[in-house]
mmCIF file of C-alpha atoms in Angstrom:
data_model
loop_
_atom_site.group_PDB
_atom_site.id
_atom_site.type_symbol
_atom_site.label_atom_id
_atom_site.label_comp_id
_atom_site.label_asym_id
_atom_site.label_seq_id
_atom_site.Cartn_x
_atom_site.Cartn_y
_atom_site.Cartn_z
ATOM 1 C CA UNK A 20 -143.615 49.638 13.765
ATOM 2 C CA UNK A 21 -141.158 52.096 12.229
ATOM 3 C CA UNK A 22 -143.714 51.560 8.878
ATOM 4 C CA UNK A 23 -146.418 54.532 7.780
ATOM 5 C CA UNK A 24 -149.587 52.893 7.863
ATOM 6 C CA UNK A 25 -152.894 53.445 6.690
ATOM 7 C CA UNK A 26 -154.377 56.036 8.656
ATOM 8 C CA UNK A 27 -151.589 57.734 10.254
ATOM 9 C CA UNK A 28 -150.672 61.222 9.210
ATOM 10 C CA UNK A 29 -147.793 62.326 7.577
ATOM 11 C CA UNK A 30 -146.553 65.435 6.169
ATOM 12 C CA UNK A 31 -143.704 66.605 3.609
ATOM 13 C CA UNK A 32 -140.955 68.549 4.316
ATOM 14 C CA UNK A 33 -141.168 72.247 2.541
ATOM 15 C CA UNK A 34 -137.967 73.572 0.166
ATOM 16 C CA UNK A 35 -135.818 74.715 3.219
ATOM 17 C CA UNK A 36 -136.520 71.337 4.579
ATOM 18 C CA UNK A 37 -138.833 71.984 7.612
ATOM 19 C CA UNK A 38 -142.096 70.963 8.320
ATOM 20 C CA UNK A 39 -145.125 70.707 10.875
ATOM 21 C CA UNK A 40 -148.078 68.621 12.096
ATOM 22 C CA UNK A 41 -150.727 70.896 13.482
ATOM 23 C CA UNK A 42 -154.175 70.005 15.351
ATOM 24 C CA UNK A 43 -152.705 67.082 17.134
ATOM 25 C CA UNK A 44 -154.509 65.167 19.649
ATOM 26 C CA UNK A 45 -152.039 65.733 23.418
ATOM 27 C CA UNK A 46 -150.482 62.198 24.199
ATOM 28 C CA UNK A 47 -147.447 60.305 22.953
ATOM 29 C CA UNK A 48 -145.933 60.725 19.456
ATOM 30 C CA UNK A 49 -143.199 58.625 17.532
ATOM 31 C CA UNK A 50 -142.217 61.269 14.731
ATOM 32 C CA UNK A 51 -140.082 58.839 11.814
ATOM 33 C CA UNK A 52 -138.476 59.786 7.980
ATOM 34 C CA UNK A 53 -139.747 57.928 5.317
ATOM 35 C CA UNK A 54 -136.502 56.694 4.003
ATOM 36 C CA UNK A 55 -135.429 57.533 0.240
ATOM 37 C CA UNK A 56 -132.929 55.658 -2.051
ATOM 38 C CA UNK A 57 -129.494 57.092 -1.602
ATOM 39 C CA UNK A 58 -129.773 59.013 1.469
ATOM 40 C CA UNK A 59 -128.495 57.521 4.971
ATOM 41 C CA UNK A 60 -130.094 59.040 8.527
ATOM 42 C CA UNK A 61 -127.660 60.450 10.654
ATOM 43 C CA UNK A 62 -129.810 60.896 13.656
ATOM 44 C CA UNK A 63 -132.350 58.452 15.132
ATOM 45 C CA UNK A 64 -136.387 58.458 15.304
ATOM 46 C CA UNK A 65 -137.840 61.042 18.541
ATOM 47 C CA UNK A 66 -140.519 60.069 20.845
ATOM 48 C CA UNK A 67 -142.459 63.577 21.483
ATOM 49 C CA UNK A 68 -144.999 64.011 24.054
ATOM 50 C CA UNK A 69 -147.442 66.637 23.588
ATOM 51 C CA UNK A 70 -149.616 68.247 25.940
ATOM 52 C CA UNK A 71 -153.007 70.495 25.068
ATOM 53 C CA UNK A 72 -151.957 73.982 23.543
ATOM 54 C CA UNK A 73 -148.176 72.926 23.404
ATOM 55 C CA UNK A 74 -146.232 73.757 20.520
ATOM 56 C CA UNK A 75 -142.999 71.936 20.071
ATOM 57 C CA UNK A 76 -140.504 72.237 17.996
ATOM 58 C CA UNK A 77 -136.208 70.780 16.938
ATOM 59 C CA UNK A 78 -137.655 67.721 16.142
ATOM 60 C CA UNK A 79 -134.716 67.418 13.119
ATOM 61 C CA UNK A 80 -133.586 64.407 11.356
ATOM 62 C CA UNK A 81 -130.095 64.393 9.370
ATOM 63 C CA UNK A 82 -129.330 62.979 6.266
ATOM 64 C CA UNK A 83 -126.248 62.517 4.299
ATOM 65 C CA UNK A 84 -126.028 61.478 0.780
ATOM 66 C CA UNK A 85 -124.511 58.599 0.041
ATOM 67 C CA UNK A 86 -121.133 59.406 -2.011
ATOM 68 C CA UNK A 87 -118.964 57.945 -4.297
ATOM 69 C CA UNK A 88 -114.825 56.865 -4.485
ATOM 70 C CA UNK A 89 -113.604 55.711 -7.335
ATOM 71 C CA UNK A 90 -110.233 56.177 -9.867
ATOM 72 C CA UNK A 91 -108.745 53.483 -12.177
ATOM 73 C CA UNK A 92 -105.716 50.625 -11.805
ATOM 74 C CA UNK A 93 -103.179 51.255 -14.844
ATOM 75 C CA UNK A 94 -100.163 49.437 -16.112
ATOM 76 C CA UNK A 95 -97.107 51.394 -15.500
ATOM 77 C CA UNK A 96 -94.935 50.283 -18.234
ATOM 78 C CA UNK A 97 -92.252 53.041 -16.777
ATOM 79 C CA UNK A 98 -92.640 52.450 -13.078
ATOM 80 C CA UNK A 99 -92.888 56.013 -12.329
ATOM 81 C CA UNK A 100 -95.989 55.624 -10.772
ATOM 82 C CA UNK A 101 -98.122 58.275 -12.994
ATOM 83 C CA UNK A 102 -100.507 57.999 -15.643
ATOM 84 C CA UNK A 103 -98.742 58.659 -18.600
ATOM 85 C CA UNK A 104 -99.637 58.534 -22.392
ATOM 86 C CA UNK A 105 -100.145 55.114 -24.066
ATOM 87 C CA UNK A 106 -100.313 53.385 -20.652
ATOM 88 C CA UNK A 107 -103.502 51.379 -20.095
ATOM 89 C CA UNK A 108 -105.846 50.327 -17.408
ATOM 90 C CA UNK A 109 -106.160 47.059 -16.112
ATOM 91 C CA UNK A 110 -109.365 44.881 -16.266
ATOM 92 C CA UNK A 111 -110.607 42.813 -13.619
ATOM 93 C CA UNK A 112 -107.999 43.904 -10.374
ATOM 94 C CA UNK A 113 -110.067 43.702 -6.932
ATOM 95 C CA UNK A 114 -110.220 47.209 -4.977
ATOM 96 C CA UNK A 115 -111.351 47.163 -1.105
ATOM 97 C CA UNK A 116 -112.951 49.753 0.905
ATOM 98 C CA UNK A 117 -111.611 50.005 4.896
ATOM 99 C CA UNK A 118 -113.282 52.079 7.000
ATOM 100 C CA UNK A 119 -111.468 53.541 10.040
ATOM 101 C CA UNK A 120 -108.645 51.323 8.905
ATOM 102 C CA UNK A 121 -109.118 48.818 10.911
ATOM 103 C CA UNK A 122 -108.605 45.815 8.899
ATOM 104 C CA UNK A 123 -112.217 44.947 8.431
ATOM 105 C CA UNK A 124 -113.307 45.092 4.629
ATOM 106 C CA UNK A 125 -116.469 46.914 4.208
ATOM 107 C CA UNK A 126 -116.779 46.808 0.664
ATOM 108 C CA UNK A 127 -114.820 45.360 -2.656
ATOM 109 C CA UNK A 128 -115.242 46.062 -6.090
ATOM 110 C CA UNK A 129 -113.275 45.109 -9.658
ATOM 111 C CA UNK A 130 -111.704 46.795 -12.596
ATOM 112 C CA UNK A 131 -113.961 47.459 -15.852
ATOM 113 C CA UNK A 132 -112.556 46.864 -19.201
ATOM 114 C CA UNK A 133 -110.579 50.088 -18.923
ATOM 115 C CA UNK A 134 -109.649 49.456 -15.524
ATOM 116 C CA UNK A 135 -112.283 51.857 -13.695
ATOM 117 C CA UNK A 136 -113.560 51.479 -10.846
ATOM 118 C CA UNK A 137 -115.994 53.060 -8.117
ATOM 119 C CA UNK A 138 -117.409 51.962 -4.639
ATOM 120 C CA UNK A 139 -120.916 53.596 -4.209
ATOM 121 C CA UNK A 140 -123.342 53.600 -1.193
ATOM 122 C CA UNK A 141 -120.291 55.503 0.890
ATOM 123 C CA UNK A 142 -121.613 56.941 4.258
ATOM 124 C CA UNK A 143 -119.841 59.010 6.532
ATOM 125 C CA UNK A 144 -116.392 58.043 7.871
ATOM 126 C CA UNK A 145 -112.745 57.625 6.978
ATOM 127 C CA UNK A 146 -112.008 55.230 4.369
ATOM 128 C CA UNK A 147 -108.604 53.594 2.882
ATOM 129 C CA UNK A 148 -108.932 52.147 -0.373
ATOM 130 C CA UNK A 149 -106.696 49.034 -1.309
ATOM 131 C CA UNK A 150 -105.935 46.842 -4.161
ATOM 132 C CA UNK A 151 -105.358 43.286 -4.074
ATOM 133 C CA UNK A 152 -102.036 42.285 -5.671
ATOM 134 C CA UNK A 153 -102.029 39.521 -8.326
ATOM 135 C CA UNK A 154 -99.099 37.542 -9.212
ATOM 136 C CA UNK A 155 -96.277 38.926 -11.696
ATOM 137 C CA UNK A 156 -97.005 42.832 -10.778
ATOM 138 C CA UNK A 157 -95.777 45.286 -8.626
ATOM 139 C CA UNK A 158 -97.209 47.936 -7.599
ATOM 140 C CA UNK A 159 -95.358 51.090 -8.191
ATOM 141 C CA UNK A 160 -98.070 54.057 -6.889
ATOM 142 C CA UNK A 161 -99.613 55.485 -4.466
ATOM 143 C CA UNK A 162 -96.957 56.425 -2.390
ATOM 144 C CA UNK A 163 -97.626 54.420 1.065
ATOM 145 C CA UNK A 164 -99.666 51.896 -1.170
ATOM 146 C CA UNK A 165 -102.894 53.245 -0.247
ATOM 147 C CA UNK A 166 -105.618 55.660 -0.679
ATOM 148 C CA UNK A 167 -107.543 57.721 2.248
ATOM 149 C CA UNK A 168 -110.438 59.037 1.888
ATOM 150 C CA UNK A 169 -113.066 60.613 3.977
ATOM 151 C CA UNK A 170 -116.441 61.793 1.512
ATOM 152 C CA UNK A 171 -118.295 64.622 2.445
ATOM 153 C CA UNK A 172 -122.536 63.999 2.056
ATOM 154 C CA UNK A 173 -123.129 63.127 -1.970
ATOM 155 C CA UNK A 174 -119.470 63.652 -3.061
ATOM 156 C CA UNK A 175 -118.526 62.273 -5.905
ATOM 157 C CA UNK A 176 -114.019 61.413 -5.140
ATOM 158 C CA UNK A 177 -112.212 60.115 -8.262
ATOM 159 C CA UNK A 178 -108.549 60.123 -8.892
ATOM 160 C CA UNK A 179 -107.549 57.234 -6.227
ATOM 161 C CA UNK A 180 -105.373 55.817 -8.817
ATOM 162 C CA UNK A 181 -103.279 52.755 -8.503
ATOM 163 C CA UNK A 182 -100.372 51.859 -11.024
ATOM 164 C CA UNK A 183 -98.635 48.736 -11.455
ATOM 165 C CA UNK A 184 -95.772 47.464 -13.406
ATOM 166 C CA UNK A 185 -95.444 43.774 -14.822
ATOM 167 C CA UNK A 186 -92.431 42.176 -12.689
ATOM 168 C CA UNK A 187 -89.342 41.663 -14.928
ATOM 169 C CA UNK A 188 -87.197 38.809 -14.751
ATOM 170 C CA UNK A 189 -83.510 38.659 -15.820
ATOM 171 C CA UNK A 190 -81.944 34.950 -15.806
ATOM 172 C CA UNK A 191 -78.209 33.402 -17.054
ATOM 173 C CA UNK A 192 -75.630 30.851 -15.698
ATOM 174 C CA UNK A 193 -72.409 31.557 -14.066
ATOM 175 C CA UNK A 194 -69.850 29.588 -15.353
ATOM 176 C CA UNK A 195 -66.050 28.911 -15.211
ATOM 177 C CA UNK A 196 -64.258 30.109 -18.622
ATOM 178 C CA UNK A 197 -61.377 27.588 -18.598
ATOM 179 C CA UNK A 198 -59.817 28.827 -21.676
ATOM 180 C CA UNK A 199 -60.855 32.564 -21.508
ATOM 181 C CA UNK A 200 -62.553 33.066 -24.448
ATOM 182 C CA UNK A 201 -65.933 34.761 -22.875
ATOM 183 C CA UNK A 202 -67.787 32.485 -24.127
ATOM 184 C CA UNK A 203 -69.142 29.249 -22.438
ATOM 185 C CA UNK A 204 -67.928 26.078 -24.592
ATOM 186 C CA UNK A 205 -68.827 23.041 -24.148
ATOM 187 C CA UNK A 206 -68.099 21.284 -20.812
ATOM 188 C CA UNK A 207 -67.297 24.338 -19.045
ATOM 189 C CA UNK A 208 -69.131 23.898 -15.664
ATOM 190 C CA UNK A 209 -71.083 26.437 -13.888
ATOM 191 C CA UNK A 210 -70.153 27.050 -10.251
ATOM 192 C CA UNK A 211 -72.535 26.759 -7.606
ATOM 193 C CA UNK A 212 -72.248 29.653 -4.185
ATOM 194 C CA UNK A 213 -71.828 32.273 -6.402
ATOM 195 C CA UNK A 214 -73.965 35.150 -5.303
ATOM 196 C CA UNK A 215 -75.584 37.205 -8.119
ATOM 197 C CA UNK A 216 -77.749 41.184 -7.578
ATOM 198 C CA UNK A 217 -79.041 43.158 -10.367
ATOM 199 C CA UNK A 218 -77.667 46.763 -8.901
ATOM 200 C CA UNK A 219 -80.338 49.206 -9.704
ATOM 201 C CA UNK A 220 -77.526 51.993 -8.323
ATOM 202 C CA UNK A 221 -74.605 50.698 -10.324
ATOM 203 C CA UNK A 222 -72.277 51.531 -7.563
ATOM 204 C CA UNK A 223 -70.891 47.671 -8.026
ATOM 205 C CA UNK A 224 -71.673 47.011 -4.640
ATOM 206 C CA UNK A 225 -74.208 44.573 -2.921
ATOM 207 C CA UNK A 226 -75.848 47.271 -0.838
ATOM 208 C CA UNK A 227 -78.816 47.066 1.860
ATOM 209 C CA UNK A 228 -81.931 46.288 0.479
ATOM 210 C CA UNK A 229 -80.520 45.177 -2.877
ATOM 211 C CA UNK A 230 -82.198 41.621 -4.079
ATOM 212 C CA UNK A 231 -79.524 38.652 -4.838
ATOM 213 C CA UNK A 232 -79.664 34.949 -5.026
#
């Protein structure tokens, strides 16, 4: 019943991990861990049969120890998409956890106060690590907009970082300067068609991939 009950034998495993149950009646055997907080079994429970005088013996369980991702969401006041001094985290952003990248969300977590955060209970595998966007940001780092990460048993990954920069806005009106005087007087009309870009390469032209209304 996968449970140690009363009256059945047990044993504990010695410092290099092995152990042994000796004067056993021959017949049919279901060895089983006891499981322990923080620990995951990597390979299943064995039936062993044992016979009179038999000794047998690579009856092994695995275990890895559950790790740990974390890192921190930050304001990027410089959009350079690194951590630099005076820039602060961000409280209360949602992180999710992807394993095999699939598309299926295995785990989510939020910011602290600081804007830490940190998935625990990680078992084996290949994980990316996403952040929800909110409205008004954009996110300026990691490159690719995502983290990988694939935790060896009870490591401890930090440093999946995720920066973000408050969207600006820029507004004004177009309008037609009858008289000339660069300045918009009253009753001076503004013109509507007029197509207007902010160009980030100051090259004066309207290139590909360049944002305009």
């Amino acid at each position: 019943d996968s449970v140690l009950d009363a009256g059945e034998i047990s044993t504990v495993t010695l410092a290099d991990g092995s152990y042994s149950f000796v004067d056993l009646d021959p017949g049919s055997y279901t060895v089983r861990e006891v499981a322990q907080a923080g620990w995951l079994q990597t390979t299943p429970s064995q039936v062993v049969s044992v016979v009179s005088s038999e000794t047998t013996s690579g009856i092994d369980f695995g275990n890895f120890a559950l790790a740990q991702i974390g890192g921190q969401v930050f304001s990027d006041t410089n959009a350079n998409g690194v951590l630099d001094d005076g820039e602060t985290g961000l409280a209360g952003w949602t992180l999710t956890l992807d394993q095999g990248s699939n598309g299926s969300i295995e785990a989510t977590t939020t910011t602290d106060a600081y804007g830490f955060y940190r998935f625990t209970g990680v078992g084996p595998g290949v994980y990316t690590v996403l952040q929800v966007p909110q409205a008004g940001w954009l996110q300026t780092g990691p490159t690719g907009g995502s983290h990988t990460a694939q935790p060896t048993s009870g490591e401890d990954i930090g440093s999946k970082d995720f920066a973000n920069v408050a969207a600006a806005r820029i507004s004004g009106t177009k309008f037609e300067d009858t008289n000339g005087n660069g300045q918009r007087d009253a009753g001076e009309r503004g013109p509507a068609g007029w197509t207007m870009f902010p160009d980030p390469n100051g090259n004066g032209s309207l290139d590909a991939g360049e944002r305009s209304m």
